[in-house]
CSV table of C-alpha atoms in Angstrom, one decimal:
chain,number,residue,atom,x,y,z
A,1,MET,CA,-74.8,68.6,-83.4
A,2,SER,CA,-74.1,68.9,-86.9
A,3,GLU,CA,-75.7,72.5,-88.7
A,4,GLN,CA,-78.0,70.3,-90.3
A,5,GLN,CA,-79.0,68.3,-87.4
A,6,ARG,CA,-79.2,72.1,-86.2
A,7,GLN,CA,-81.4,73.8,-88.4
A,8,ARG,CA,-83.9,70.5,-88.4
A,9,GLU,CA,-85.0,71.1,-84.5
A,10,LEU,CA,-88.1,72.4,-83.6
A,11,PRO,CA,-88.5,76.2,-82.6
A,12,ALA,CA,-89.3,74.8,-79.0
A,13,GLN,CA,-86.0,73.0,-78.8
A,14,ARG,CA,-84.2,75.9,-80.2
A,15,ALA,CA,-86.0,78.4,-77.7
A,16,HIS,CA,-84.9,76.1,-74.6
A,17,ARG,CA,-81.3,75.1,-75.9
A,18,ALA,CA,-80.8,79.1,-75.5
A,19,ARG,CA,-82.3,79.4,-72.0
A,20,PRO,CA,-80.5,77.8,-68.4
A,21,GLY,CA,-81.7,74.4,-69.4
A,22,VAL,CA,-84.0,71.9,-67.2
A,23,VAL,CA,-84.1,72.5,-63.5
A,24,ILE,CA,-86.1,69.0,-62.1
A,25,VAL,CA,-87.1,69.6,-58.3
A,26,GLY,CA,-86.7,66.6,-56.6
A,27,ALA,CA,-84.4,63.7,-56.5
A,28,GLY,CA,-87.4,60.5,-56.3
A,29,MET,CA,-88.1,58.4,-58.9
A,30,ALA,CA,-90.0,60.9,-61.2
A,31,GLY,CA,-87.4,63.4,-60.8
A,32,VAL,CA,-84.4,60.6,-61.4
A,33,GLN,CA,-86.7,59.4,-64.3
A,34,THR,CA,-87.0,62.5,-65.7
A,35,ALA,CA,-83.5,63.5,-66.1
A,36,VAL,CA,-83.0,60.3,-68.0
A,37,ALA,CA,-85.6,60.1,-70.1
A,38,LEU,CA,-84.7,63.8,-71.2
A,39,ARG,CA,-81.4,62.1,-72.6
A,40,GLU,CA,-82.9,59.2,-74.0
A,41,LYS,CA,-85.2,62.0,-76.1
A,42,GLY,CA,-81.8,63.5,-77.2
A,43,TYR,CA,-81.8,66.4,-75.0
A,44,GLU,CA,-78.9,68.2,-75.2
A,45,GLY,CA,-79.2,71.2,-72.9
A,46,PRO,CA,-78.0,71.6,-69.2
A,47,VAL,CA,-79.9,69.6,-66.6
A,48,THR,CA,-80.0,69.6,-62.8
A,49,LEU,CA,-81.3,67.9,-60.4
A,50,ILE,CA,-82.2,69.2,-57.0
A,51,GLY,CA,-83.2,67.0,-54.1
A,52,ALA,CA,-83.5,67.9,-50.5
A,53,GLU,CA,-81.7,64.6,-49.1
A,54,ARG,CA,-77.9,64.2,-48.9
A,55,HIS,CA,-78.2,60.8,-50.0
A,56,PRO,CA,-78.0,60.2,-53.7
A,57,PRO,CA,-81.2,59.5,-55.3
A,58,TYR,CA,-82.5,56.0,-54.4
A,59,ASP,CA,-85.3,53.7,-54.7
A,60,ARG,CA,-88.2,53.9,-52.1
A,61,PRO,CA,-90.3,50.6,-52.2
A,62,PRO,CA,-87.3,48.8,-50.8
A,63,LEU,CA,-87.5,51.2,-47.4
A,64,SER,CA,-90.4,49.2,-46.2
A,65,LYS,CA,-89.1,46.0,-46.8
A,66,ALA,CA,-85.8,44.8,-47.1
A,67,VAL,CA,-84.0,47.7,-46.2
A,68,LEU,CA,-85.9,47.8,-42.7
A,69,LEU,CA,-84.6,44.2,-42.2
A,70,GLY,CA,-81.5,44.9,-43.1
A,71,THR,CA,-80.8,42.4,-46.0
A,72,ALA,CA,-80.8,44.8,-48.7
A,73,ASP,CA,-77.6,46.7,-50.6
A,74,SER,CA,-77.9,50.1,-50.6
A,75,PRO,CA,-81.5,51.0,-52.9
A,76,ALA,CA,-79.5,53.4,-54.6
A,77,TYR,CA,-80.0,54.1,-58.3
A,78,ASP,CA,-77.4,52.4,-60.7
A,79,ILE,CA,-77.5,55.4,-62.7
A,80,ASP,CA,-73.9,57.4,-63.8
A,81,PHE,CA,-75.4,60.8,-63.5
A,82,ALA,CA,-71.6,62.5,-64.5
A,83,ALA,CA,-72.0,60.6,-68.0
A,84,LEU,CA,-75.5,61.5,-68.3
A,85,GLY,CA,-74.5,65.1,-68.0
A,86,VAL,CA,-76.8,66.0,-65.2
A,87,GLU,CA,-75.4,67.9,-62.5
A,88,LEU,CA,-76.7,66.8,-58.9
A,89,ARG,CA,-77.5,68.9,-56.1
A,90,LEU,CA,-77.9,67.4,-53.2
A,91,GLY,CA,-79.3,67.9,-49.4
A,92,VAL,CA,-80.4,71.5,-51.1
A,93,GLU,CA,-84.2,72.5,-49.9
A,94,VAL,CA,-86.1,74.3,-52.4
A,95,THR,CA,-88.3,77.2,-50.7
A,96,GLY,CA,-89.7,78.8,-53.2
A,97,LEU,CA,-91.2,79.7,-57.3
A,98,ARG,CA,-90.7,83.1,-58.7
A,99,PRO,CA,-92.0,82.2,-62.6
A,100,ALA,CA,-91.5,85.9,-63.4
A,101,ALA,CA,-88.1,85.6,-62.9
A,102,ARG,CA,-87.7,82.2,-64.0
A,103,GLU,CA,-86.3,81.1,-60.9
A,104,VAL,CA,-86.6,78.8,-58.1
A,105,ASP,CA,-85.4,79.9,-54.7
A,106,THR,CA,-83.0,77.4,-52.4
A,107,GLY,CA,-81.4,77.3,-49.3
A,108,ALA,CA,-78.1,77.6,-51.7
A,109,GLY,CA,-79.4,80.5,-53.6
A,110,PRO,CA,-81.5,81.2,-56.3
A,111,VAL,CA,-81.4,78.7,-59.5
A,112,PRO,CA,-83.0,79.6,-62.9
A,113,TYR,CA,-84.4,77.6,-65.4
A,114,GLY,CA,-85.9,77.5,-68.9
A,115,LEU,CA,-88.0,74.9,-68.5
A,116,LEU,CA,-88.8,73.6,-64.8
A,117,VAL,CA,-90.0,70.2,-63.8
A,118,ILE,CA,-91.9,70.0,-60.1
A,119,ALA,CA,-91.2,66.0,-58.6
A,120,THR,CA,-91.2,66.7,-55.2
A,121,GLY,CA,-93.5,64.0,-54.6
A,122,ALA,CA,-95.5,63.5,-51.3
A,123,GLU,CA,-95.0,63.6,-47.5
A,124,PRO,CA,-96.2,61.2,-44.9
A,125,VAL,CA,-99.3,62.8,-42.7
A,126,ALA,CA,-98.2,63.0,-39.7
A,127,LEU,CA,-100.5,62.3,-36.5
A,128,PRO,CA,-101.2,65.3,-34.8
A,129,GLY,CA,-99.9,66.2,-31.6
A,130,THR,CA,-96.6,64.1,-32.0
A,131,ALA,CA,-94.4,66.1,-33.4
A,132,ALA,CA,-92.2,66.1,-30.1
A,133,THR,CA,-92.7,62.8,-28.9
A,134,SER,CA,-90.3,60.0,-29.0
A,135,GLY,CA,-90.5,57.1,-30.3
A,136,VAL,CA,-92.7,58.0,-33.0
A,137,HIS,CA,-91.7,57.0,-36.5
A,138,LEU,CA,-93.0,57.5,-40.3
A,139,LEU,CA,-91.6,55.9,-43.1
A,140,ARG,CA,-90.7,57.7,-46.1
A,141,THR,CA,-87.1,58.2,-46.6
A,142,LEU,CA,-83.9,56.4,-46.2
A,143,ASP,CA,-83.4,58.2,-42.9
A,144,ASP,CA,-86.8,57.0,-41.4
A,145,ALA,CA,-85.6,53.7,-42.6
A,146,GLU,CA,-82.5,53.5,-41.0
A,147,ALA,CA,-84.2,54.8,-37.8
A,148,LEU,CA,-86.8,52.5,-38.1
A,149,ARG,CA,-84.3,48.9,-38.0
A,150,PRO,CA,-82.8,49.1,-34.8
A,151,VAL,CA,-86.6,48.9,-33.4
A,152,LEU,CA,-87.0,45.8,-35.7
A,153,ASP,CA,-83.4,44.8,-34.6
A,154,ARG,CA,-84.2,44.7,-31.1
A,155,GLY,CA,-87.8,42.9,-31.4
A,156,ALA,CA,-89.8,45.9,-29.7
A,157,GLY,CA,-93.2,46.1,-29.2
A,158,THR,CA,-94.4,48.2,-32.1
A,159,VAL,CA,-98.1,50.0,-32.2
A,160,VAL,CA,-99.0,50.7,-35.9
A,161,VAL,CA,-101.0,53.6,-36.7
A,162,GLY,CA,-103.2,53.2,-39.7
A,163,ALA,CA,-103.7,50.0,-41.8
A,164,GLY,CA,-103.4,51.2,-45.3
A,165,TRP,CA,-100.3,49.7,-47.8
A,166,ILE,CA,-97.7,51.1,-45.4
A,167,GLY,CA,-98.8,50.1,-42.6
A,168,ALA,CA,-99.3,46.2,-44.0
A,169,GLU,CA,-95.7,46.6,-45.2
A,170,PHE,CA,-94.1,47.4,-41.9
A,171,THR,CA,-96.4,45.2,-39.7
A,172,THR,CA,-95.2,42.0,-42.4
A,173,ALA,CA,-91.5,43.3,-41.6
A,174,ALA,CA,-91.8,44.0,-38.3
A,175,ARG,CA,-93.2,40.4,-37.5
A,176,ALA,CA,-90.4,38.6,-39.7
A,177,ALA,CA,-88.1,40.6,-37.2
A,178,GLY,CA,-90.1,38.8,-34.0
A,179,CYS,CA,-92.0,42.1,-33.1
A,180,ALA,CA,-95.1,42.3,-31.4
A,181,VAL,CA,-97.5,44.6,-33.1
A,182,THR,CA,-100.8,46.1,-33.0
A,183,VAL,CA,-102.2,47.7,-35.5
A,184,VAL,CA,-104.6,50.6,-34.8
A,185,GLU,CA,-107.4,51.3,-37.7
A,186,ALA,CA,-109.9,54.0,-37.3
A,187,ALA,CA,-111.9,52.3,-40.0
A,188,ASP,CA,-113.9,49.4,-39.9
A,189,ARG,CA,-111.5,47.6,-42.4
A,190,PRO,CA,-107.7,47.8,-43.9
A,191,LEU,CA,-107.3,49.9,-46.5
A,192,PRO,CA,-110.5,51.8,-46.6
A,193,GLY,CA,-109.5,54.6,-48.9
A,194,ALA,CA,-108.1,52.2,-51.8
A,195,LEU,CA,-110.5,49.4,-51.8
A,196,PRO,CA,-114.4,48.4,-51.1
A,197,ALA,CA,-115.5,46.9,-48.1
A,198,GLU,CA,-116.0,43.7,-49.8
A,199,VAL,CA,-113.0,43.6,-51.0
A,200,ALA,CA,-110.7,44.8,-48.2
A,201,ALA,CA,-112.9,43.1,-45.3
A,202,PRO,CA,-111.3,39.5,-46.0
A,203,MET,CA,-108.0,41.0,-45.8
A,204,ALA,CA,-108.3,41.8,-42.0
A,205,ASP,CA,-107.4,37.8,-41.4
A,206,TRP,CA,-104.3,38.8,-42.9
A,207,TYR,CA,-102.7,40.5,-39.9
A,208,ALA,CA,-104.4,37.5,-37.7
A,209,GLU,CA,-102.5,34.8,-39.7
A,210,SER,CA,-99.3,36.8,-39.3
A,211,GLY,CA,-99.3,36.7,-35.5
A,212,ALA,CA,-100.4,41.0,-35.6
A,213,GLU,CA,-103.2,42.1,-33.6
A,214,LEU,CA,-105.5,44.3,-35.8
A,215,LEU,CA,-107.9,46.9,-33.6
A,216,THR,CA,-110.4,48.5,-36.6
A,217,GLY,CA,-112.9,51.1,-35.5
A,218,ALA,CA,-110.0,52.5,-33.0
A,219,ARG,CA,-108.7,56.1,-33.1
A,220,VAL,CA,-106.1,57.3,-31.3
A,221,ALA,CA,-106.6,60.1,-28.9
A,222,ALA,CA,-102.9,60.5,-27.5
A,223,VAL,CA,-99.3,59.2,-27.4
A,224,GLU,CA,-97.6,59.1,-24.3
A,225,PRO,CA,-93.9,57.9,-24.1
A,226,GLY,CA,-94.3,54.2,-24.3
A,227,THR,CA,-98.1,54.2,-24.5
A,228,VAL,CA,-100.6,55.0,-27.2
A,229,VAL,CA,-104.3,55.6,-25.6
A,230,LEU,CA,-107.1,55.3,-27.8
A,231,ALA,CA,-110.2,57.5,-27.7
A,232,ASP,CA,-112.0,54.4,-26.0
A,233,GLY,CA,-109.5,54.7,-23.4
A,234,ARG,CA,-107.4,51.7,-23.9
A,235,ARG,CA,-103.5,52.2,-23.4
A,236,LEU,CA,-101.4,50.0,-25.6
A,237,SER,CA,-97.9,49.4,-24.7
A,238,ALA,CA,-95.7,50.8,-27.8
A,239,GLU,CA,-91.4,50.4,-27.3
A,240,ALA,CA,-92.2,52.4,-31.0
A,241,VAL,CA,-95.2,54.0,-33.0
A,242,VAL,CA,-95.1,53.9,-36.8
A,243,VAL,CA,-97.9,56.0,-38.2
A,244,GLY,CA,-98.7,55.5,-41.7
A,245,ILE,CA,-102.2,57.5,-41.8
A,246,GLY,CA,-101.5,59.0,-45.3
A,247,ALA,CA,-99.7,61.1,-47.5
A,248,ARG,CA,-100.0,64.8,-49.0
A,249,PRO,CA,-98.7,66.3,-52.0
A,250,THR,CA,-95.5,68.1,-51.2
A,251,THR,CA,-96.3,71.6,-52.4
A,252,ASP,CA,-96.6,74.1,-49.3
A,253,TRP,CA,-93.0,75.5,-50.8
A,254,LEU,CA,-95.0,76.6,-54.0
A,255,ALA,CA,-97.5,79.3,-51.8
A,256,GLY,CA,-97.3,82.7,-54.0
A,257,SER,CA,-96.4,81.4,-57.0
A,258,GLY,CA,-99.6,81.2,-58.8
A,259,ILE,CA,-99.3,78.1,-59.9
A,260,ALA,CA,-103.0,76.0,-59.8
A,261,LEU,CA,-103.4,73.8,-56.9
A,262,GLY,CA,-106.5,71.0,-56.2
A,263,PRO,CA,-108.2,71.1,-53.2
A,264,ASP,CA,-106.1,68.0,-52.4
A,265,GLY,CA,-102.9,70.1,-52.6
A,266,ALA,CA,-101.8,68.7,-55.7
A,267,ILE,CA,-100.8,70.6,-58.7
A,268,VAL,CA,-103.2,70.8,-61.5
A,269,ALA,CA,-101.7,69.7,-64.6
A,270,ASP,CA,-103.3,69.2,-68.1
A,271,GLU,CA,-103.1,66.2,-70.1
A,272,ARG,CA,-99.3,66.5,-70.5
A,273,LEU,CA,-98.4,67.1,-67.4
A,274,ALA,CA,-97.9,71.0,-68.0
A,275,THR,CA,-98.5,73.3,-64.8
A,276,SER,CA,-100.7,76.5,-65.2
A,277,LEU,CA,-97.8,78.2,-65.6
A,278,PRO,CA,-95.4,78.8,-68.7
A,279,ASP,CA,-92.4,76.4,-69.1
A,280,VAL,CA,-93.2,74.3,-65.4
A,281,TYR,CA,-94.6,71.0,-65.3
A,282,ALA,CA,-95.0,68.6,-62.9
A,283,VAL,CA,-95.2,64.8,-62.5
A,284,GLY,CA,-95.1,62.0,-59.9
A,285,ASP,CA,-97.1,62.4,-56.8
A,286,CYS,CA,-97.3,65.7,-56.3
A,287,ALA,CA,-99.7,66.4,-59.5
A,288,SER,CA,-102.8,65.2,-60.6
A,289,PHE,CA,-103.8,64.7,-64.3
A,290,PRO,CA,-106.8,64.4,-66.3
A,291,SER,CA,-107.6,61.3,-67.4
A,292,ALA,CA,-110.1,60.6,-70.8
A,293,ARG,CA,-110.1,57.0,-70.2
A,294,TYR,CA,-111.6,57.3,-66.5
A,295,GLY,CA,-113.3,61.1,-67.2
A,296,GLU,CA,-112.1,62.6,-64.0
A,297,ARG,CA,-108.8,63.8,-63.1
A,298,LEU,CA,-106.8,61.3,-61.1
A,299,LEU,CA,-103.9,61.6,-58.4
A,300,VAL,CA,-101.9,58.5,-58.2
A,301,HIS,CA,-99.5,58.0,-55.4
A,302,HIS,CA,-97.4,55.0,-56.6
A,303,TRP,CA,-94.2,54.0,-58.0
A,304,ASP,CA,-95.5,53.3,-61.6
A,305,ASN,CA,-96.8,56.8,-62.0
A,306,ALA,CA,-93.3,58.2,-61.4
A,307,LEU,CA,-91.9,56.1,-63.7
A,308,GLN,CA,-94.1,56.7,-66.6
A,309,GLY,CA,-94.8,60.4,-66.7
A,310,PRO,CA,-91.6,61.6,-66.8
A,311,ARG,CA,-91.6,60.2,-70.8
A,312,THR,CA,-94.3,62.5,-71.1
A,313,VAL,CA,-92.6,65.7,-69.7
A,314,ALA,CA,-89.4,64.7,-71.4
A,315,ALA,CA,-91.6,64.4,-74.7
A,316,GLN,CA,-92.7,67.9,-74.0
A,317,ALA,CA,-89.6,69.3,-73.8
A,318,VAL,CA,-88.2,68.4,-76.6
A,319,GLY,CA,-91.3,69.7,-78.7
A,320,GLU,CA,-92.9,66.1,-79.2
A,321,SER,CA,-96.2,68.1,-78.3
A,322,GLU,CA,-98.4,65.1,-79.4
A,323,GLN,CA,-98.0,63.0,-76.5
A,324,ILE,CA,-100.1,62.7,-73.8
A,325,TYR,CA,-100.4,61.5,-70.5
A,326,ASP,CA,-103.7,58.7,-70.2
A,327,PRO,CA,-102.0,55.5,-68.1
A,328,VAL,CA,-103.7,52.3,-66.4
A,329,PRO,CA,-102.2,53.3,-62.9
A,330,TYR,CA,-100.9,50.1,-61.3
A,331,PHE,CA,-98.8,49.4,-58.2
A,332,TRP,CA,-98.5,46.2,-56.2
A,333,SER,CA,-97.4,45.3,-52.5
A,334,GLU,CA,-96.0,42.7,-50.8
A,335,GLN,CA,-97.6,42.2,-47.1
A,336,PHE,CA,-97.6,38.6,-45.3
A,337,GLY,CA,-96.5,36.5,-47.6
A,338,ARG,CA,-98.5,37.7,-50.7
A,339,PHE,CA,-98.1,39.4,-53.7
A,340,VAL,CA,-100.8,42.0,-54.1
A,341,GLN,CA,-101.1,43.5,-57.7
A,342,TYR,CA,-103.6,46.1,-58.8
A,343,ALA,CA,-104.5,47.9,-62.4
A,344,GLY,CA,-106.5,50.5,-63.4
A,345,HIS,CA,-109.2,52.3,-61.8
A,346,HIS,CA,-112.5,51.2,-60.3
A,347,ALA,CA,-114.2,54.3,-58.7
A,348,ALA,CA,-116.7,54.2,-61.5
A,349,ALA,CA,-117.3,50.9,-62.0
A,350,ASP,CA,-120.9,49.3,-62.2
A,351,THR,CA,-120.0,45.7,-61.6
A,352,LEU,CA,-117.5,43.6,-59.3
A,353,LEU,CA,-116.7,40.0,-60.1
A,354,TRP,CA,-114.8,37.7,-57.9
A,355,ARG,CA,-112.2,35.6,-59.7
A,356,GLY,CA,-112.0,32.8,-56.6
A,357,GLY,CA,-112.1,33.7,-53.2
A,358,PRO,CA,-110.4,35.4,-50.3
A,359,ALA,CA,-110.3,32.3,-48.4
A,360,GLU,CA,-108.2,30.8,-51.3
A,361,ALA,CA,-104.5,31.1,-51.3
A,362,ALA,CA,-104.9,33.0,-54.9
A,363,TRP,CA,-107.9,35.1,-56.0
A,364,SER,CA,-108.4,38.1,-58.2
A,365,VAL,CA,-111.1,40.7,-58.4
A,366,VAL,CA,-112.2,42.5,-61.7
A,367,TRP,CA,-114.2,45.6,-61.8
A,368,LEU,CA,-116.7,46.4,-64.9
A,369,ARG,CA,-118.3,49.4,-66.5
A,370,ASP,CA,-121.1,48.9,-68.9
A,371,GLY,CA,-119.1,45.6,-69.4
A,372,VAL,CA,-115.6,47.2,-70.1
A,373,LEU,CA,-112.8,46.1,-67.6
A,374,VAL,CA,-111.6,49.0,-65.9
A,375,ALA,CA,-109.4,47.8,-62.7
A,376,LEU,CA,-108.4,44.7,-61.9
A,377,LEU,CA,-106.9,43.3,-58.4
A,378,ALA,CA,-104.7,40.3,-58.1
A,379,VAL,CA,-103.7,38.3,-55.0
A,380,GLY,CA,-101.2,35.6,-56.0
A,381,ARG,CA,-102.3,35.5,-59.5
A,382,PRO,CA,-99.6,37.5,-61.8
A,383,ARG,CA,-101.2,36.4,-65.0
A,384,ASP,CA,-104.5,38.0,-64.4
A,385,LEU,CA,-102.4,40.9,-63.9
A,386,ALA,CA,-100.6,40.9,-66.6
A,387,GLN,CA,-103.3,40.1,-69.0
A,388,GLY,CA,-105.8,42.4,-67.4
A,389,ARG,CA,-103.9,45.6,-67.6
A,390,LYS,CA,-103.6,44.9,-71.4
A,391,LEU,CA,-107.3,44.5,-71.4
A,392,ILE,CA,-107.7,47.5,-69.3
A,393,GLU,CA,-105.5,49.2,-72.0
A,394,ALA,CA,-107.6,48.3,-74.6
A,395,GLY,CA,-110.7,48.8,-73.5
A,396,ALA,CA,-111.9,45.4,-74.0
A,397,ARG,CA,-115.2,44.3,-73.4
A,398,LEU,CA,-115.7,41.1,-71.0
A,399,ASP,CA,-118.6,38.3,-70.7
A,400,PRO,CA,-119.2,38.4,-67.2
A,401,ALA,CA,-119.8,34.8,-66.6
A,402,LEU,CA,-116.4,33.9,-68.2
A,403,ALA,CA,-114.7,36.7,-66.2
A,404,ALA,CA,-116.0,35.6,-63.1
A,405,ASP,CA,-114.3,32.0,-63.7
A,406,PRO,CA,-110.8,31.8,-62.1
A,407,SER,CA,-110.3,29.0,-64.7
A,408,VAL,CA,-110.5,30.8,-67.5
A,409,PRO,CA,-107.8,33.3,-68.5
A,410,LEU,CA,-109.1,36.6,-68.7
A,411,ARG,CA,-108.2,37.5,-72.3
A,412,LYS,CA,-110.6,34.2,-73.5
A,413,ALA,CA,-113.4,36.5,-71.4
A,414,VAL,CA,-113.2,39.0,-74.1
A,415,LEU,CA,-116.4,39.3,-76.6
């Protein structure tokens, strides 16, 4: 950097250059993309990326799909961290944060930071009482997927606890491998926390079509070796049990740090993803943020959030304080031969419109609030998703009659 360039630096940039640099805790998508975005924004100071797993940083979506079936190459990111000037510290557990000392504690000793980015993601919720039970699996890490691959290789009879996104994707892979699968869901339908009943209930048919058995309104009382015992006394044979009952932010290590956490355990970040502590940011699954677009705080446990948020954090690191974070949430799921996509946030919607019906091969649902498109679910209709996402970003108002006609492109339904 020339002397002239140095003189043009903003005070925040000069301050950070004089400090130990940026330390990123968490080497998943959010952490990796933060490191990449910092360099893309021109940050020249030291960048250290700390990951608890021993593996080189990798992408998680393939874990519940091709990695399980052994049909994918390594999911490791094709990123030359050395060329980026990013120091990787892998297999290092972070145990605490001491903001007064501007250090994070790790099993390998304290690490000082000038600016800290927390990207520790979320961890799967375990089924109570199963920690020491053999044959019970979670699916979050590469090690988890590798432990489950022999289950699929031998076509083992499997019980899946939870009919959420992970449960559906694992069931899809297990059926493709020839496993007998029974899915146990405590609610009366799949995806109870994600979609309203009228949308999610028809998806129960997808399980039967695949040859899996879905038991709704069924609660697990205990897991014994080779058996899942339900609350009503039924006993399900299970060579393996896969648990997919949700995830919670990985923030326990922050106890005593003074950082503000919400009742959901998420770090409370502001519209620039800054936390309640100075020079500490949070991004991805571990943090909630206020959405002016939706008028509420959002906690988004999806890949796209981990991809987009780091750009805002990197902007703050180089002094671009005008950039705020208020995305249209987006995610996708491949299950039972269907490509399911969702954009937006439908919690406050007042109108739900079908574009086609669930008995058809492809259909969509749109949600409006005061006539404005706020969310869309597309099953096998990628054009609806692509157009709808842009319309949500624009705050477009739709003609309900046209929006409910699947033959009319969504962009043609704009008033």
